[in-house]
Each structure stands twice: as C-alpha cells, then as structure tokens.
Amino acid sequence: FPLIESGYGGLCCHVLAIGLIALPFFALTDFMEGVARSQGWTIRALVPPYLIRQGAIMVMLLMALVAGRPVNAETAMIAALAATIAAALVQAALLVDKLDETLPPAPAEYDLTEWRKAARPTLLSDLALLARQNIDLILLGLMAPPAAVGLYFAATRIASLLGLIDFAVSAAFGHRFARAAKEEGGLAPLYAEARRLTFGPGLLAALVLILAAPLIMTLFGPDFATAVLPTQILLLAGAIRLAIGPAEDALSMAGHPETVWRANAIGALIMAILCLLLTREMQAVGAALAAAGGIVASSLMLAINLRRHLGISVWRSASGGKSA
C-alpha cells in the first residue's frame, strides 16, 4: 500500500493488512445476517455480529490490559480479527439447522446474469454509502494535523449513536417492506409507522446528545472541548436524516435500489467537494460541515425518490399513492 504508507505511515499499512484478513469473515457474517433478517429471525441475525463480535473484542482488549500488554491499534485489530471469525462460526451454527427446516431441499441453481443485474445497484449503493461515511475522515487525515483528526473522530463516534435508532428500525421493518410492497397500498402506512419510530426517538436522542456534548467531550480530556461544535453539527445532521425514516430500506425493498446508490453517491460527492473547500482552514469544524452537507443532500434525494417512485411523503403520517 505505497499510497497509504506515504500518507499515514507503515503502522497503518500493517493494521490494514490484518483488517483485510478479517474482511471475508466479516462479509460472510453480513451475508448470513441478511439471510436471517429476510426470514424475520432477528435474534439469529443480530446477536452474532453486534453482541458476540463486539463483546469478544472488548473482552480480549480487557484481557490484554490485565496481562500488561500494550493496547494499541495492532492489538485492537488482532482482537477484531479473532472476534470476527468467532462471530461468523457462531452465526453459521445458528442458521444451518434453521435453514434446513425452512427451505425445501432442492438442487442448487444459479443464474449469474440475473444475480449480477439484481446485485449491482445494491453493491453500488453500499460503496457510495461507505464513501459518504468515511470520505470526511480520509480527507481530513490528508489535510489536517493528527490532533484535528483525533478530535473529529471522537465527534463522529458520539454522533454515530443516533445510527442505533435507524439500524433498529431498519432491522425490524426491512423484510416487512418487501412483503408490503407486493400489496396494493400496503407500503405507505407501514412506512409511516417506521418513520414515527425513527423521528420521535431520534429527535429526542439528538437533542439530549447536543446538550450533553460539552460534558461528554470533557470525559476524553480538556483538549477535546474544541470537538463540541463538530459533534453538535453532526448530531443535527443525523437528526435531519432520521426525520425522513428508513427511506433506503423502503426504496430497496420496493424494487428501486438504483435510487439509493445515486442518492448516496450525490451525498458523497458533495461531502468530498465541501471537505476540499473547508477542512484545510476550518479542520474538524469544516469536516463536520462537509459531512452535514452530504447527509442533507442524500436525505433530500431519498425523500424526493420516495415521493416519485412510491407516492410516499415523509412529511405526512400516511399517504396514498402508487404501489411499488
């Protein structure tokens, strides 16, 4: 990784290499999570990747501390590798018997052409989402001193707490959207219910975290007081995102995944442009403003596509309209 090494150093390359070893196991767990969620098996879907994997990482790092070993980036990545492998094995054990009971035995059949056609928009959507979620940190790392990157990273971790609400609702409603999309007029009221569950708790959580941001940042040390404003900017943008509800899941499950990747791509592009314009002078605050701009842009595109393709207005509790 010569480009990464020149920008971030040799240690980053070593840690990245360990992470890449974990990537196939992470992808396998992600696939099995999707299979379980499609059948409504929420516990089997979420426990291995979000409880076992994260819990194992914390236990291994605590064990390293007790043993007197240095806890650094390399130690954390090795722990993540071991935890990722363990989570994949546990999830496979949880699913194999259940799938044998649910799916009728049949010879394997593959239509790669149709599979690629169906999977391409989702792949592009995930790539665009990854860019939108990470390009601010990447560009800030190239254009600002390490201290500013550390401050901004702390801000992003606090703001990411809002994502728990969006994830919880998406996990509960994703497969329901797919079923409702086949029923005339069934998707709009279901989406209205999902939006209410994201909007109310999301707005309350964002408000609490915005008010608590000065106190939370002091827990990291006095130097992190300057990270309060970036944290509040990101939390406000996250609240705007939650206000429209799980639009990505509704559009994808209703047969419009191409609109999702375009919305995320536009958000990533706007975020990158704003980062290049703002981060050199404003550093963490500039990165937060750029991230907020990308989030708002992608959210606006998703809201427009909900109205255009599904006849759903995010500003009404329920609406009629076209079926998917």
Short mmCIF file of C-alpha atoms in Angstrom, two decimals:
data_model
loop_
_atom_site.label_atom_id
_atom_site.label_comp_id
_atom_site.label_asym_id
_atom_site.label_seq_id
_atom_site.Cartn_x
_atom_site.Cartn_y
_atom_site.Cartn_z
CA PHE A 1 0.00 0.00 0.00
CA PRO A 2 2.54 2.67 -1.06
CA LEU A 3 -0.03 5.50 -1.23
CA ILE A 4 -1.43 4.68 2.20
CA GLU A 5 2.05 4.27 3.67
CA SER A 6 3.16 7.65 2.34
CA GLY A 7 0.08 9.36 3.77
CA TYR A 8 -0.41 7.51 7.05
CA GLY A 9 2.78 5.54 7.78
CA GLY A 10 3.89 1.91 7.91
CA LEU A 11 1.88 1.04 11.03
CA CYS A 12 -1.34 1.92 9.22
CA CYS A 13 -0.45 -0.50 6.41
CA HIS A 14 0.24 -3.30 8.88
CA VAL A 15 -3.05 -2.73 10.71
CA LEU A 16 -4.91 -2.50 7.40
CA ALA A 17 -3.43 -5.84 6.28
CA ILE A 18 -4.79 -7.53 9.42
CA GLY A 19 -8.16 -5.94 8.75
CA LEU A 20 -8.19 -7.27 5.19
CA ILE A 21 -7.68 -10.80 6.51
CA ALA A 22 -10.84 -10.32 8.58
CA LEU A 23 -12.81 -8.99 5.62
CA PRO A 24 -14.00 -12.36 4.17
CA PHE A 25 -15.30 -13.45 7.58
CA PHE A 26 -16.97 -10.08 8.05
CA ALA A 27 -18.62 -10.41 4.63
CA LEU A 28 -19.80 -13.95 5.42
CA THR A 29 -21.37 -12.77 8.68
CA ASP A 30 -23.00 -9.87 6.86
CA PHE A 31 -24.46 -12.28 4.29
CA MET A 32 -25.82 -14.60 6.97
CA GLU A 33 -27.28 -11.62 8.83
CA GLY A 34 -29.15 -10.65 5.65
CA VAL A 35 -30.48 -14.18 5.22
CA ALA A 36 -31.71 -14.27 8.81
CA ARG A 37 -33.28 -10.81 8.60
CA SER A 38 -35.09 -11.76 5.39
CA GLN A 39 -36.84 -14.53 7.32
CA GLY A 40 -37.61 -12.33 10.33
CA TRP A 41 -35.13 -14.15 12.60
CA THR A 42 -33.98 -11.01 14.38
CA ILE A 43 -32.10 -12.67 17.25
CA ARG A 44 -30.17 -15.01 14.95
CA ALA A 45 -29.43 -12.09 12.65
CA LEU A 46 -28.19 -9.55 15.18
CA VAL A 47 -26.68 -11.40 18.15
CA PRO A 48 -23.50 -12.77 16.47
CA PRO A 49 -22.35 -9.59 14.68
CA TYR A 50 -23.48 -6.99 17.20
CA LEU A 51 -23.23 -8.73 20.58
CA ILE A 52 -20.80 -11.63 20.23
CA ARG A 53 -18.35 -9.88 17.90
CA GLN A 54 -18.30 -6.57 19.77
CA GLY A 55 -18.35 -8.28 23.16
CA ALA A 56 -15.45 -10.53 22.21
CA ILE A 57 -13.39 -7.54 21.13
CA MET A 58 -13.96 -5.81 24.46
CA VAL A 59 -13.17 -8.97 26.46
CA MET A 60 -9.94 -9.59 24.56
CA LEU A 61 -8.78 -5.99 24.98
CA LEU A 62 -9.56 -6.12 28.71
CA MET A 63 -7.61 -9.36 28.96
CA ALA A 64 -4.67 -7.69 27.22
CA LEU A 65 -4.82 -4.83 29.72
CA VAL A 66 -4.91 -7.23 32.68
CA ALA A 67 -1.98 -9.17 31.23
CA GLY A 68 0.01 -5.95 30.95
CA ARG A 69 0.24 -5.97 27.16
CA PRO A 70 0.11 -2.66 25.30
CA VAL A 71 -3.30 -1.96 23.83
CA ASN A 72 -2.64 -0.23 20.52
CA ALA A 73 -4.06 -0.25 17.02
CA GLU A 74 -2.39 -3.54 16.15
CA THR A 75 -3.68 -5.28 19.29
CA ALA A 76 -7.19 -3.96 18.65
CA MET A 77 -7.16 -5.18 15.04
CA ILE A 78 -5.93 -8.65 16.02
CA ALA A 79 -8.75 -8.82 18.57
CA ALA A 80 -11.21 -7.72 15.87
CA LEU A 81 -9.92 -10.46 13.54
CA ALA A 82 -10.39 -13.18 16.17
CA ALA A 83 -13.83 -11.85 17.16
CA THR A 84 -14.96 -11.66 13.53
CA ILE A 85 -14.01 -15.28 12.90
CA ALA A 86 -15.79 -16.37 16.09
CA ALA A 87 -18.95 -14.44 15.20
CA ALA A 88 -19.04 -16.00 11.72
CA LEU A 89 -18.77 -19.51 13.17
CA VAL A 90 -21.50 -18.86 15.76
CA GLN A 91 -23.88 -17.39 13.20
CA ALA A 92 -23.32 -20.31 10.83
CA ALA A 93 -24.13 -22.72 13.66
CA LEU A 94 -27.32 -20.80 14.47
CA LEU A 95 -28.54 -20.76 10.88
CA VAL A 96 -27.69 -24.14 9.38
CA ASP A 97 -30.35 -26.21 11.14
CA LYS A 98 -32.98 -23.49 10.87
CA LEU A 99 -32.43 -23.12 7.13
CA ASP A 100 -32.66 -26.89 6.66
CA GLU A 101 -36.07 -26.78 8.35
CA THR A 102 -37.33 -23.72 6.45
CA LEU A 103 -36.07 -24.16 2.90
CA PRO A 104 -37.20 -27.25 0.95
CA PRO A 105 -34.39 -29.47 -0.35
CA ALA A 106 -33.65 -28.78 -3.99
CA PRO A 107 -30.70 -28.90 -6.35
CA ALA A 108 -28.65 -25.72 -6.49
CA GLU A 109 -29.39 -23.47 -9.44
CA TYR A 110 -27.52 -20.31 -10.36
CA ASP A 111 -28.43 -17.56 -12.78
CA LEU A 112 -25.31 -15.39 -12.59
CA THR A 113 -26.56 -12.91 -15.18
CA GLU A 114 -29.76 -12.25 -13.27
CA TRP A 115 -27.87 -12.22 -9.97
CA ARG A 116 -25.42 -9.60 -11.21
CA LYS A 117 -28.25 -7.49 -12.55
CA ALA A 118 -30.07 -7.60 -9.21
CA ALA A 119 -26.96 -7.18 -7.05
CA ARG A 120 -25.24 -4.36 -8.95
CA PRO A 121 -27.39 -1.48 -7.60
CA THR A 122 -27.02 -2.75 -4.03
CA LEU A 123 -23.24 -3.06 -4.44
CA LEU A 124 -23.02 0.46 -5.82
CA SER A 125 -25.26 1.72 -3.01
CA ASP A 126 -23.03 0.17 -0.34
CA LEU A 127 -19.89 1.56 -1.97
CA ALA A 128 -21.42 5.04 -2.18
CA LEU A 129 -22.59 4.79 1.44
CA LEU A 130 -19.09 3.78 2.56
CA ALA A 131 -17.68 6.76 0.71
CA ARG A 132 -20.21 9.10 2.29
CA GLN A 133 -19.49 7.72 5.75
CA ASN A 134 -15.70 7.85 5.54
CA ILE A 135 -14.53 10.39 3.00
CA ASP A 136 -14.60 13.21 5.55
CA LEU A 137 -12.14 11.40 7.85
CA ILE A 138 -9.93 10.35 4.94
CA LEU A 139 -9.62 13.86 3.52
CA LEU A 140 -9.24 15.41 6.95
CA GLY A 141 -6.38 12.98 7.63
CA LEU A 142 -4.63 14.16 4.47
CA MET A 143 -5.23 17.89 5.01
CA ALA A 144 -5.08 18.46 8.78
CA PRO A 145 -2.74 17.54 11.66
CA PRO A 146 -3.30 14.29 13.58
CA ALA A 147 -4.71 16.17 16.59
CA ALA A 148 -7.56 17.54 14.47
CA VAL A 149 -8.29 14.04 13.14
CA GLY A 150 -8.49 12.70 16.69
CA LEU A 151 -10.89 15.44 17.73
CA TYR A 152 -13.11 14.86 14.73
CA PHE A 153 -13.06 11.08 15.14
CA ALA A 154 -14.33 11.49 18.72
CA ALA A 155 -17.12 13.71 17.38
CA THR A 156 -18.12 11.11 14.79
CA ARG A 157 -18.29 8.38 17.45
CA ILE A 158 -20.73 10.39 19.55
CA ALA A 159 -22.85 11.28 16.52
CA SER A 160 -22.89 7.64 15.39
CA LEU A 161 -25.01 6.79 18.45
CA LEU A 162 -28.00 8.11 16.51
CA GLY A 163 -27.41 5.35 13.99
CA LEU A 164 -28.54 2.80 16.56
CA ILE A 165 -32.11 4.08 16.19
CA ASP A 166 -32.03 3.91 12.41
CA PHE A 167 -30.49 0.44 12.50
CA ALA A 168 -33.02 -0.91 14.99
CA VAL A 169 -35.97 0.28 12.91
CA SER A 170 -34.41 -0.96 9.66
CA ALA A 171 -33.80 -4.40 11.17
CA ALA A 172 -37.42 -4.62 12.25
CA PHE A 173 -39.03 -3.25 9.08
CA GLY A 174 -36.78 -4.26 6.17
CA HIS A 175 -38.37 -7.64 5.44
CA ARG A 176 -41.81 -6.17 6.18
CA PHE A 177 -41.26 -3.53 3.48
CA ALA A 178 -40.53 -6.29 0.96
CA ARG A 179 -43.81 -8.03 1.76
CA ALA A 180 -45.86 -4.82 1.91
CA ALA A 181 -44.54 -3.69 -1.47
CA LYS A 182 -46.45 -6.56 -3.07
CA GLU A 183 -49.75 -5.38 -1.61
CA GLU A 184 -51.75 -2.52 -3.07
CA GLY A 185 -51.45 0.44 -0.71
CA GLY A 186 -49.63 -1.60 1.94
CA LEU A 187 -46.28 0.17 1.89
CA ALA A 188 -47.32 3.74 2.72
CA PRO A 189 -48.92 3.09 6.15
CA LEU A 190 -46.09 0.73 7.09
CA TYR A 191 -43.52 3.36 6.17
CA ALA A 192 -45.43 5.96 8.18
CA GLU A 193 -45.21 3.69 11.22
CA ALA A 194 -41.47 3.16 10.71
CA ARG A 195 -40.88 6.88 10.26
CA ARG A 196 -42.68 7.67 13.51
CA LEU A 197 -40.43 5.21 15.32
CA THR A 198 -37.31 6.90 13.96
CA PHE A 199 -38.40 10.53 14.08
CA GLY A 200 -39.59 10.82 17.68
CA PRO A 201 -36.83 8.88 19.44
CA GLY A 202 -34.25 10.25 17.00
CA LEU A 203 -35.18 13.86 17.67
CA LEU A 204 -35.15 13.30 21.43
CA ALA A 205 -31.81 11.47 21.36
CA ALA A 206 -30.23 14.13 19.16
CA LEU A 207 -31.41 16.90 21.49
CA VAL A 208 -30.08 15.12 24.58
CA LEU A 209 -26.71 14.43 22.95
CA ILE A 210 -26.40 18.00 21.64
CA LEU A 211 -26.98 19.37 25.13
CA ALA A 212 -24.70 16.77 26.71
CA ALA A 213 -21.89 17.13 24.16
CA PRO A 214 -19.80 19.56 26.28
CA LEU A 215 -19.91 17.19 29.24
CA ILE A 216 -19.25 14.07 27.13
CA MET A 217 -16.21 15.62 25.44
CA THR A 218 -14.64 16.61 28.75
CA LEU A 219 -14.52 12.89 29.59
CA PHE A 220 -11.89 12.50 26.87
CA GLY A 221 -9.78 15.32 28.30
CA PRO A 222 -9.67 19.14 28.28
CA ASP A 223 -8.26 19.25 24.74
CA PHE A 224 -11.47 17.76 23.39
CA ALA A 225 -13.53 20.81 24.28
CA THR A 226 -12.93 22.07 20.74
CA ALA A 227 -14.70 18.96 19.42
CA VAL A 228 -18.04 20.05 20.88
CA LEU A 229 -19.11 22.15 17.88
CA PRO A 230 -18.27 19.44 15.29
CA THR A 231 -20.18 16.93 17.43
CA GLN A 232 -23.26 19.14 17.57
CA ILE A 233 -23.14 19.78 13.81
CA LEU A 234 -23.00 16.03 13.11
CA LEU A 235 -25.81 15.33 15.57
CA LEU A 236 -28.03 17.94 13.93
CA ALA A 237 -27.36 16.40 10.52
CA GLY A 238 -28.13 12.95 11.93
CA ALA A 239 -31.45 14.21 13.29
CA ILE A 240 -32.36 15.51 9.82
CA ARG A 241 -31.50 12.10 8.40
CA LEU A 242 -33.71 10.32 10.95
CA ALA A 243 -36.58 12.71 10.19
CA ILE A 244 -37.26 11.02 6.85
CA GLY A 245 -37.28 7.49 8.28
CA PRO A 246 -35.76 4.32 6.78
CA ALA A 247 -36.06 5.51 3.19
CA GLU A 248 -33.14 3.43 1.90
CA ASP A 249 -34.74 0.18 3.04
CA ALA A 250 -38.16 1.09 1.68
CA LEU A 251 -36.82 2.02 -1.76
CA SER A 252 -34.54 -1.02 -1.98
CA MET A 253 -37.19 -3.49 -0.82
CA ALA A 254 -39.76 -1.99 -3.18
CA GLY A 255 -37.53 -2.55 -6.21
CA HIS A 256 -35.75 0.80 -6.57
CA PRO A 257 -32.21 0.19 -5.27
CA GLU A 258 -30.72 2.33 -8.04
CA THR A 259 -32.23 5.44 -6.47
CA VAL A 260 -30.45 4.64 -3.20
CA TRP A 261 -26.96 4.43 -4.66
CA ARG A 262 -27.49 7.61 -6.66
CA ALA A 263 -28.60 9.45 -3.51
CA ASN A 264 -25.59 8.20 -1.58
CA ALA A 265 -23.25 8.97 -4.47
CA ILE A 266 -24.53 12.55 -4.67
CA GLY A 267 -24.11 12.88 -0.90
CA ALA A 268 -20.54 11.53 -1.10
CA LEU A 269 -19.68 13.88 -3.97
CA ILE A 270 -21.00 16.95 -2.15
CA MET A 271 -19.21 15.87 1.03
CA ALA A 272 -15.91 15.48 -0.86
CA ILE A 273 -16.22 18.88 -2.52
CA LEU A 274 -17.05 20.61 0.76
CA CYS A 275 -14.20 18.79 2.52
CA LEU A 276 -11.71 20.06 -0.04
CA LEU A 277 -13.04 23.58 0.38
CA LEU A 278 -13.38 23.71 4.16
CA THR A 279 -11.13 21.28 6.01
CA ARG A 280 -7.76 22.92 5.34
CA GLU A 281 -8.79 26.14 7.08
CA MET A 282 -11.55 25.00 9.45
CA GLN A 283 -10.23 21.48 10.14
CA ALA A 284 -12.66 19.46 12.31
CA VAL A 285 -15.45 22.03 12.04
CA GLY A 286 -15.04 22.13 8.27
CA ALA A 287 -15.17 18.33 8.06
CA ALA A 288 -18.35 18.33 10.16
CA LEU A 289 -19.98 20.92 7.92
CA ALA A 290 -18.98 18.89 4.85
CA ALA A 291 -20.39 15.70 6.36
CA ALA A 292 -23.61 17.50 7.25
CA GLY A 293 -23.91 18.80 3.70
CA GLY A 294 -23.53 15.29 2.30
CA ILE A 295 -26.05 13.83 4.74
CA VAL A 296 -28.64 16.52 3.99
CA ALA A 297 -28.13 16.15 0.23
CA SER A 298 -28.56 12.38 0.25
CA SER A 299 -31.57 12.63 2.58
CA LEU A 300 -33.23 15.14 0.27
CA MET A 301 -32.67 12.85 -2.72
CA LEU A 302 -34.14 9.90 -0.83
CA ALA A 303 -37.21 11.92 0.16
CA ILE A 304 -37.72 13.00 -3.46
CA ASN A 305 -37.44 9.42 -4.69
CA LEU A 306 -39.87 8.18 -2.06
CA ARG A 307 -42.44 10.61 -3.42
CA ARG A 308 -41.63 9.96 -7.07
CA HIS A 309 -41.50 6.15 -7.04
CA LEU A 310 -43.66 5.11 -4.09
CA GLY A 311 -46.03 8.04 -3.66
CA ILE A 312 -44.91 8.44 -0.04
CA SER A 313 -44.46 11.87 1.51
CA VAL A 314 -42.16 11.87 4.52
CA TRP A 315 -43.93 14.94 5.88
CA ARG A 316 -47.27 13.22 6.32
CA SER A 317 -48.07 10.46 8.77
CA ALA A 318 -49.52 8.38 5.95
CA SER A 319 -50.15 8.86 2.28
CA GLY A 320 -51.69 7.01 -0.58
CA GLY A 321 -50.14 6.79 -3.96
CA LYS A 322 -48.57 4.45 -6.39
CA SER A 323 -47.77 0.95 -5.35
CA ALA A 324 -44.25 -0.32 -5.84
#
